[in-house]
Amino acid sequence: MRNMSARGALQLAVIAAFGLLFVLPLWWVSISAFRPEDDIFRYLNPLSLWTFFPNRVTFEHIVTLWTSPFARAIFNSLFVAIATVAGGLVVCTLAAFALAVIEFPGRSLVFTIMIVSFLIPFDAIAVPLYNVMRGFGLQNSYLGLILPGIGNGLTVFLLRQFFLGLPSDLREAGMIDGMGYFQIFWRIYLPLSVPALISAGLIMFIFQWQAYLWPLLIAPATEYKVAAVAIAQFSSAYDVNFGVIFAGAMFVSLIPMVILVAFQQYFTTSVAATGGKE
Amino acid sequence: MSFAIKKLSLVALAGMLAYGASPVFAQTITLNFLTAEKDETVAPVIEGFEKLHPDIDVVHTTVPFDSMNATIEARVGGQDPSIDVFLVDSPRVPAMASRGYLANLNDEREKADAVSNDVAMGIISYKGDIFALPAWTSTQMMFYNKDLLDKAGIAYPGFKAEDRLTYDQVVDEAKKAQAAGAKYGFIPEQIDRYYQLQPLFESIGGGPGLTGEDMLTPDVTNPKWIEAATFYSSLFESGVSPRGVPVDQMSSTFTSGDTAFYIGGPWNFAAFNATEGLHYGVAPVPYFAGGKPVVPTDSWAIAVSPYAAHPAEAKMFAEYFSLDPEGALLSVKNNPIPPVNEIAYKTYIETIAGLDPEIGPAAKEIMTYELANNSVSRPRSIGYVAFEEIMNRAFSDIRNGSAVQATLDQAQQQLTSTLARIQ
Amino acid sequence: MTRNKKLLWALLFLAPAIISVIILRLWPALMALHESLLAPRASTYSFENYTYIFSDPVFRGSLWTTLFYSVIVNPLQIAVALGLALLMNNKLPTTGFWRTLILLPVAIPQSVSAVVWSVGFRPDGLINALLGMFGIGEQRFLTSPEQALACIIIMVSWVGVGYWMTFLIAGLQDIPKSLYEAVTIDGANSWQRFRYVTLPQLRRPLTFVLVADTVANFLVFAPVQILTKGGPQGSTNLIMNEVYTRAFLSGDKGSAAAATVVLVLMVLIIVLLQFRLMSDKGAD
């Protein structure tokens, strides 16, 4: 801190300004979760201290939220997201490696298929996909929730871009040492790819964490309901319980925050530091 | 809850098998019930039914209101047997029946007729048959903020049918209240939705906007429609009603004490009564001078899936929910809207009457009178859903300042081409 | 290694991904294509749904709106994300904390984000209150055909910028320090360092962000559905909202499927152009 230049201070000020701007709506959501329902929209305009701080505090919404099956829904969301990340990383790194490293006939066709797969709007194919999954008997099951997230064209694309950036000397050296493709993948490429794998994990985690229409169709039973759907259910045709919805949103954003903070250090360790990249 | 019951019956089943008991328990069946309601809303009626039928376990699945259509399209449209019985927004019955999403329930017609009024029976009919049983209905009244009226020196409107104000009177008084400090003068709750606005057009004599034998011919540009839409547009031009406040945040303008007159339904009582310092009264919904009083109505009906795994039991449950006064009453125990069932209604309305010594009796009188005399259903058409969608967009545009005639002309055109694909 | 052996290895590596993509994406998409070729009540294939949607001013309007929106929102998001990524790459103290805050909006269910912004954009809402402090008069925001699309852009950027920034930070950190040191010795200023080291080195992550962001923005739906339903006067009627309205509200599945196919083809063409644009002498 003491070594920071004026320029550094200015840059930090810009970063902080953006950070505050981005977090302001979240702050409003979080404090609204602690307001009585009829105070939530009361201090919008003109601005006052009470716009950003509750002047009457209640824990009623938090209690309502956690006495509903919300804990189960949070567990389901986490479980589905983590299982998707684990399964998806295996499937997608293998595919990306083949597309980046192995020269085989039809490579660009397969790559195009991967690209097309993430251009297809998921909501628009939800109904036929539902029929496919029902054919496998996967309604109201974790598998039905997880599977559509695993073959993720976007993740394959991201990892392929990263693998293409690794120098070809690496695999040539491996070949000379008598390594097969799998060994090159496992012993050379993967260890260099930790930051890219984390980015890939982020894509798949967010895909599942944000998923709404699909979980609603395939797994509406309380045992399998995910958090985004559980939160939406605090609004019905005749009343919307904003306090509880905001409380739910607060917790739903806190969990990824904790995970992100835990992974913080990996974002900053780069391959470049080890000199592994061309 | 249903989970616990399932576990219990499993325990019971295991016990029975061990002691070689009757096979009746082995036939416990699970009935899947889909709604857009919270668990606690339908819990009493499910409990009541399960008490009568210990061999049936009703499992309730709830999906958010906005996703109900997508769910029905995907699951019932996909011939999924895992939905037996579900609630359906009654104006959607013709469209859903025409697509084969609802089982024909015509053999229940006589029993349903005996406990339901003609308006409620009409809306669940398609090509002469009924495809659902009436469950709930709705009606509206005008809430007013006494403090804001006092400040402006305006007399409280009466609650009798003969005290009904005209729309112009209400707007005049609303402007006075605004001059005396109210933020908003007059707000119809679901401010740009057809449900809320149909009464304007019907009251002035412009019709529902659809005509023809099958109600598939748009008629939203006749002079009366233009007149009512111009009135609607003027509410926002003059600032009597707000632009930009979403429907689901609307009731907060009344609880925060900002709104003088507010048209809404009985679902508002809970929040209004819970708001400290809010002094309000109720009056009948206004009408256009020279026209007739019209109030929106209808709500959800209960339908059986044609692909139900247990169609007979599904029908039994629908009957209990709709035709059995006990079931019908339990279905509104944790729900603010009235049951269609006329016997259950008599008990329901007494709880409304008892809400508050002053407001309760007035609300009872208004609701009972409006339901019996001035309720107009939405047009019965297989094109209703598409119609509603296009009209809601048009209303929203008018609310935001688009020219009335041009917007309705455009809607008329769009309706013509969209409905042509449905015929 | 022989050609056949390479193919075999490639298939082995690719099989799980290809199978899941075919069953869970392409097959349902083919069903949509099938549906798009069936006119209402018809049992033989025709292009009637396509001629219908292209004759419908609402659909044509939504195509133009979507293209206009893309031309604005993608460069905007990428520029802000890249700017922030460059700032954060300087490893100033506490940047990790700010980065997490900026990434957070993407973790909230979009339906809730949209409610928050609907409160913000209310004429009597927070943003007008803030603007009022600077003496700026009340804006109409979502109720104005001129401003509503800008409001949607602000909301989706609030969600997306932190996300794309994260990938760019990862890309920046993979650039070897030695390259910067080399050009600094040659007397390069910071613009030249950016132009001749950062940008070329960032090409692959940037291609990813450009393509992925473009696709994501073409498929934006929940914010429109909740904030404006496509209005006022169709000014925010992005194509996914049009698809959803046709499929689930108007019950016109044929034209919804046709609109989906048009959307996918349009995005595919744009993405292929982007690949060409970003490729380095055909290396990609």
Coordinates of N, CA and C in Angstrom, one line a residue, chain C residues 26-161:
Chain C
L26 N -28.6 -31.1 -30.1 CA -28.9 -31.1 -31.6 C -30.2 -31.9 -31.9
W27 N -30.5 -33.0 -31.2 CA -31.7 -33.7 -31.5 C -33.0 -32.9 -31.2
P28 N -33.0 -32.3 -30.0 CA -34.2 -31.4 -29.7 C -34.3 -30.2 -30.7
A29 N -33.1 -29.7 -31.1 CA -33.1 -28.7 -32.1 C -33.7 -29.1 -33.4
L30 N -33.4 -30.4 -33.8 CA -33.9 -30.9 -35.0 C -35.5 -31.0 -34.9
M31 N -35.9 -31.3 -33.7 CA -37.4 -31.4 -33.5 C -38.0 -30.0 -33.7
A32 N -37.3 -29.0 -33.3 CA -37.8 -27.6 -33.5 C -37.8 -27.3 -35.0
L33 N -36.7 -27.8 -35.8 CA -36.7 -27.6 -37.2 C -37.9 -28.3 -37.9
H34 N -38.1 -29.5 -37.4 CA -39.3 -30.2 -37.9 C -40.6 -29.5 -37.7
E35 N -40.7 -28.9 -36.5 CA -41.9 -28.2 -36.2 C -42.1 -26.9 -37.0
S36 N -40.9 -26.3 -37.3 CA -40.9 -25.0 -38.1 C -41.4 -25.3 -39.5
L37 N -41.3 -26.5 -40.0 CA -41.7 -26.8 -41.4 C -43.1 -27.2 -41.5
L38 N -43.8 -27.3 -40.3 CA -45.2 -27.8 -40.4 C -46.1 -26.5 -40.1
A39 N -46.9 -26.2 -41.2 CA -47.8 -25.1 -41.0 C -48.9 -25.5 -40.1
P40 N -49.7 -24.6 -39.5 CA -50.8 -25.0 -38.6 C -51.7 -26.0 -39.3
R41 N -52.0 -27.0 -38.6 CA -52.9 -28.1 -39.1 C -52.4 -28.8 -40.3
A42 N -51.2 -28.6 -40.7 CA -50.7 -29.3 -41.9 C -49.9 -30.5 -41.5
S43 N -49.8 -31.5 -42.4 CA -49.0 -32.7 -42.1 C -47.8 -32.9 -43.0
T44 N -47.7 -32.0 -44.0 CA -46.6 -32.0 -44.9 C -45.7 -30.8 -44.7
Y45 N -44.4 -30.9 -45.1 CA -43.5 -29.8 -44.9 C -43.8 -28.7 -45.9
S46 N -43.6 -27.5 -45.3 CA -43.7 -26.3 -46.2 C -42.9 -25.2 -45.5
F47 N -42.7 -24.1 -46.3 CA -42.1 -22.9 -45.7 C -43.1 -21.9 -45.2
E48 N -44.3 -22.3 -45.0 CA -45.4 -21.4 -44.7 C -45.1 -20.6 -43.4
N49 N -44.6 -21.3 -42.4 CA -44.3 -20.6 -41.1 C -43.3 -19.5 -41.4
Y50 N -42.3 -19.8 -42.3 CA -41.2 -18.8 -42.5 C -41.8 -17.6 -43.3
T51 N -42.6 -17.9 -44.3 CA -43.2 -16.7 -45.0 C -44.1 -15.9 -44.1
Y52 N -44.8 -16.6 -43.2 CA -45.6 -15.9 -42.3 C -44.8 -15.0 -41.4
I53 N -43.8 -15.5 -40.7 CA -43.1 -14.6 -39.8 C -42.4 -13.5 -40.5
F54 N -41.9 -13.7 -41.7 CA -41.3 -12.6 -42.4 C -42.3 -11.6 -43.0
S55 N -43.5 -12.0 -43.1 CA -44.5 -11.0 -43.5 C -45.1 -10.3 -42.3
D56 N -44.7 -10.7 -41.1 CA -45.3 -10.1 -39.9 C -44.4 -9.0 -39.4
P57 N -44.9 -7.7 -39.4 CA -44.1 -6.6 -39.0 C -43.5 -6.7 -37.6
V58 N -44.2 -7.4 -36.7 CA -43.7 -7.6 -35.4 C -42.4 -8.4 -35.4
F59 N -42.4 -9.5 -36.1 CA -41.2 -10.3 -36.2 C -40.1 -9.5 -36.9
R60 N -40.4 -8.9 -38.0 CA -39.3 -8.1 -38.7 C -38.8 -7.0 -37.7
G61 N -39.7 -6.4 -37.0 CA -39.2 -5.4 -36.1 C -38.3 -6.0 -35.0
S62 N -38.6 -7.2 -34.6 CA -37.8 -7.8 -33.5 C -36.5 -8.1 -34.0
L63 N -36.4 -8.6 -35.3 CA -35.1 -8.8 -35.9 C -34.2 -7.6 -35.9
W64 N -34.8 -6.5 -36.4 CA -34.0 -5.2 -36.5 C -33.6 -4.8 -35.1
T65 N -34.5 -4.9 -34.1 CA -34.2 -4.5 -32.8 C -33.1 -5.3 -32.2
T66 N -33.1 -6.6 -32.5 CA -32.1 -7.5 -32.0 C -30.7 -7.1 -32.6
L67 N -30.7 -6.9 -33.9 CA -29.4 -6.5 -34.5 C -28.9 -5.2 -34.0
F68 N -29.8 -4.2 -33.9 CA -29.3 -2.9 -33.4 C -28.8 -3.1 -32.0
Y69 N -29.5 -3.8 -31.1 CA -29.1 -4.1 -29.8 C -27.7 -4.7 -29.7
S70 N -27.5 -5.7 -30.6 CA -26.2 -6.4 -30.6 C -25.1 -5.5 -30.9
V71 N -25.3 -4.7 -31.9 CA -24.2 -3.8 -32.4 C -23.8 -2.9 -31.2
I72 N -24.7 -2.5 -30.3 CA -24.4 -1.7 -29.2 C -23.8 -2.4 -28.0
V73 N -24.6 -3.5 -27.7 CA -24.3 -4.1 -26.4 C -23.0 -4.8 -26.4
N74 N -22.6 -5.5 -27.5 CA -21.4 -6.3 -27.4 C -20.1 -5.5 -27.3
P75 N -19.9 -4.5 -28.2 CA -18.7 -3.7 -28.1 C -18.7 -3.0 -26.7
L76 N -19.8 -2.6 -26.2 CA -19.9 -1.9 -24.9 C -19.4 -2.8 -23.8
Q77 N -20.0 -4.0 -23.7 CA -19.6 -4.9 -22.6 C -18.2 -5.3 -22.7
I78 N -17.7 -5.6 -24.0 CA -16.3 -6.0 -24.1 C -15.3 -4.9 -23.8
A79 N -15.7 -3.7 -24.2 CA -14.8 -2.6 -23.9 C -14.7 -2.4 -22.4
V80 N -15.8 -2.3 -21.7 CA -15.8 -2.1 -20.3 C -15.1 -3.3 -19.6
A81 N -15.4 -4.5 -20.0 CA -14.8 -5.7 -19.4 C -13.3 -5.7 -19.6
L82 N -12.8 -5.3 -20.8 CA -11.4 -5.3 -21.1 C -10.7 -4.2 -20.3
G83 N -11.4 -3.0 -20.2 CA -10.8 -1.9 -19.4 C -10.6 -2.3 -18.0
L84 N -11.7 -2.9 -17.4 CA -11.6 -3.3 -16.0 C -10.5 -4.4 -15.8
A85 N -10.5 -5.3 -16.8 CA -9.5 -6.4 -16.7 C -8.1 -5.8 -16.7
L86 N -7.8 -4.8 -17.6 CA -6.5 -4.2 -17.6 C -6.1 -3.5 -16.3
L87 N -7.1 -2.8 -15.7 CA -6.9 -2.1 -14.5 C -6.6 -3.2 -13.4
M88 N -7.4 -4.2 -13.4 CA -7.2 -5.2 -12.3 C -5.9 -6.0 -12.4
N89 N -5.4 -6.1 -13.7 CA -4.2 -6.9 -13.9 C -3.0 -6.2 -13.3
N90 N -3.2 -5.0 -12.8 CA -2.0 -4.3 -12.2 C -1.7 -4.8 -10.8
K91 N -2.6 -5.7 -10.3 CA -2.4 -6.3 -9.0 C -2.2 -5.3 -7.9
L92 N -3.1 -4.3 -7.9 CA -3.2 -3.3 -6.8 C -3.8 -4.0 -5.6
P93 N -3.5 -3.5 -4.4 CA -4.2 -4.1 -3.3 C -5.7 -4.0 -3.3
T94 N -6.4 -5.0 -2.8 CA -7.8 -5.1 -2.7 C -8.5 -5.3 -4.0
T95 N -7.8 -5.5 -5.1 CA -8.5 -5.7 -6.4 C -9.3 -7.0 -6.4
G96 N -8.8 -8.0 -5.6 CA -9.5 -9.3 -5.6 C -10.9 -9.1 -5.0
F97 N -11.0 -8.3 -4.0 CA -12.3 -8.0 -3.4 C -13.2 -7.3 -4.4
W98 N -12.7 -6.3 -5.1 CA -13.6 -5.6 -6.0 C -14.0 -6.5 -7.2
R99 N -13.1 -7.4 -7.6 CA -13.4 -8.2 -8.7 C -14.5 -9.2 -8.3
T100 N -14.5 -9.7 -7.1 CA -15.6 -10.5 -6.7 C -16.9 -9.8 -6.7
L101 N -16.9 -8.5 -6.2 CA -18.1 -7.7 -6.2 C -18.7 -7.5 -7.6
I102 N -17.8 -7.3 -8.6 CA -18.2 -7.0 -9.9 C -18.8 -8.3 -10.6
L103 N -18.2 -9.4 -10.2 CA -18.7 -10.7 -10.7 C -20.0 -11.1 -10.1
L104 N -20.3 -10.7 -8.9 CA -21.5 -11.2 -8.2 C -22.8 -11.1 -8.9
P105 N -23.1 -10.1 -9.7 CA -24.5 -10.0 -10.3 C -24.8 -11.2 -11.1
V106 N -23.8 -11.9 -11.7 CA -24.1 -13.0 -12.5 C -24.7 -14.2 -11.7
A107 N -24.5 -14.1 -10.4 CA -24.9 -15.3 -9.6 C -26.3 -15.2 -9.1
I108 N -27.0 -14.0 -9.3 CA -28.3 -13.8 -8.9 C -29.3 -14.3 -9.9
P109 N -30.4 -15.0 -9.6 CA -31.4 -15.4 -10.6 C -31.8 -14.2 -11.4
Q110 N -31.9 -14.3 -12.7 CA -32.2 -13.2 -13.5 C -33.5 -12.6 -13.2
S111 N -34.5 -13.5 -12.7 CA -35.8 -12.9 -12.4 C -35.7 -11.9 -11.3
V112 N -34.8 -12.2 -10.3 CA -34.6 -11.3 -9.2 C -33.9 -10.0 -9.6
S113 N -32.9 -10.2 -10.5 CA -32.2 -9.0 -11.0 C -33.1 -8.1 -11.7
A114 N -34.0 -8.6 -12.4 CA -34.9 -7.8 -13.2 C -35.9 -7.1 -12.3
V115 N -36.3 -7.7 -11.2 CA -37.2 -7.0 -10.2 C -36.4 -5.8 -9.6
V116 N -35.1 -6.0 -9.3 CA -34.4 -4.9 -8.7 C -34.3 -3.7 -9.7
W117 N -34.0 -4.1 -10.9 CA -33.9 -3.0 -11.9 C -35.2 -2.3 -12.2
S118 N -36.3 -3.1 -12.1 CA -37.6 -2.5 -12.4 C -37.8 -1.5 -11.3
V119 N -37.3 -1.7 -10.1 CA -37.5 -0.7 -9.0 C -36.6 0.5 -9.3
G120 N -35.4 0.2 -9.8 CA -34.5 1.3 -10.1 C -35.0 2.2 -11.2
F121 N -35.6 1.6 -12.2 CA -36.0 2.3 -13.3 C -37.4 2.9 -13.2
R122 N -38.1 2.6 -12.1 CA -39.4 3.3 -11.9 C -39.3 4.8 -12.0
P123 N -40.3 5.5 -12.7 CA -40.2 6.9 -12.7 C -39.9 7.6 -11.4
D124 N -40.5 6.9 -10.3 CA -40.3 7.5 -9.0 C -39.3 6.6 -8.3
G125 N -38.3 6.0 -9.0 CA -37.4 5.1 -8.4 C -36.1 5.6 -8.1
L126 N -35.1 4.7 -7.8 CA -33.8 5.1 -7.3 C -33.0 5.9 -8.3
I127 N -33.0 5.5 -9.5 CA -32.1 6.1 -10.5 C -32.5 7.6 -10.7
N128 N -33.8 7.8 -10.8 CA -34.2 9.2 -11.0 C -33.9 10.0 -9.7
A129 N -34.0 9.3 -8.6 CA -33.6 10.0 -7.3 C -32.2 10.4 -7.3
L130 N -31.3 9.5 -7.8 CA -29.9 9.8 -7.9 C -29.6 10.9 -8.9
L131 N -30.3 10.8 -10.1 CA -30.1 11.8 -11.1 C -30.5 13.2 -10.6
G132 N -31.6 13.2 -9.8 CA -32.2 14.4 -9.3 C -31.1 15.1 -8.4
M133 N -30.3 14.4 -7.7 CA -29.3 15.0 -6.9 C -28.3 15.8 -7.7
F134 N -28.2 15.4 -9.0 CA -27.3 16.2 -9.9 C -28.1 17.2 -10.8
G135 N -29.3 17.4 -10.4 CA -30.1 18.4 -11.1 C -30.6 17.9 -12.4
I136 N -30.6 16.6 -12.6 CA -31.1 16.1 -13.9 C -32.6 15.7 -13.7
G137 N -33.4 16.2 -14.6 CA -34.9 16.0 -14.5 C -35.3 14.5 -14.6
E138 N -36.6 14.3 -14.3 CA -37.0 12.9 -14.2 C -37.0 12.3 -15.6
Q139 N -36.4 11.1 -15.8 CA -36.3 10.4 -17.0 C -37.4 9.4 -17.0
R140 N -37.9 9.0 -18.3 CA -39.0 8.0 -18.4 C -38.5 6.5 -18.4
F141 N -37.3 6.3 -18.7 CA -36.7 5.0 -18.7 C -37.5 4.0 -19.4
L142 N -38.0 2.9 -18.7 CA -38.7 1.8 -19.4 C -40.0 2.2 -20.0
T143 N -40.5 3.4 -19.7 CA -41.8 3.7 -20.4 C -41.6 4.5 -21.6
S144 N -40.3 4.8 -22.0 CA -40.1 5.5 -23.2 C -39.5 4.7 -24.3
P145 N -40.1 4.7 -25.5 CA -39.6 3.9 -26.6 C -38.1 4.3 -27.0
E146 N -37.7 5.5 -26.6 CA -36.3 5.8 -26.9 C -35.3 5.3 -25.9
Q147 N -35.8 5.2 -24.6 CA -34.8 4.9 -23.5 C -34.9 3.4 -23.1
A148 N -36.0 2.7 -23.4 CA -36.1 1.4 -22.8 C -35.0 0.4 -23.2
L149 N -34.6 0.4 -24.5 CA -33.6 -0.5 -24.9 C -32.3 -0.2 -24.2
A150 N -32.0 1.1 -24.0 CA -30.8 1.4 -23.2 C -30.9 0.9 -21.8
C151 N -32.0 0.9 -21.2 CA -32.2 0.4 -19.9 C -31.9 -1.1 -19.8
I152 N -32.4 -1.8 -20.8 CA -32.1 -3.3 -20.9 C -30.6 -3.5 -21.1
I153 N -30.0 -2.7 -21.9 CA -28.5 -2.8 -22.1 C -27.8 -2.6 -20.8
I154 N -28.2 -1.6 -20.0 CA -27.5 -1.4 -18.7 C -27.7 -2.6 -17.8
M155 N -28.9 -3.1 -17.8 CA -29.1 -4.2 -16.9 C -28.3 -5.5 -17.3
V156 N -28.4 -5.8 -18.6 CA -27.6 -7.0 -18.9 C -26.1 -6.8 -18.8
S157 N -25.7 -5.6 -19.0 CA -24.2 -5.3 -18.8 C -23.8 -5.4 -17.3
W158 N -24.7 -5.0 -16.5 CA -24.5 -5.1 -15.0 C -24.3 -6.6 -14.7
V159 N -25.1 -7.4 -15.3 CA -24.9 -8.9 -15.1 C -23.7 -9.4 -15.8
G160 N -23.4 -9.0 -17.0 CA -22.4 -9.7 -17.8 C -21.0 -9.2 -17.7
V161 N -20.8 -7.9 -17.4 CA -19.4 -7.3 -17.5 C -18.4 -8.1 -16.6

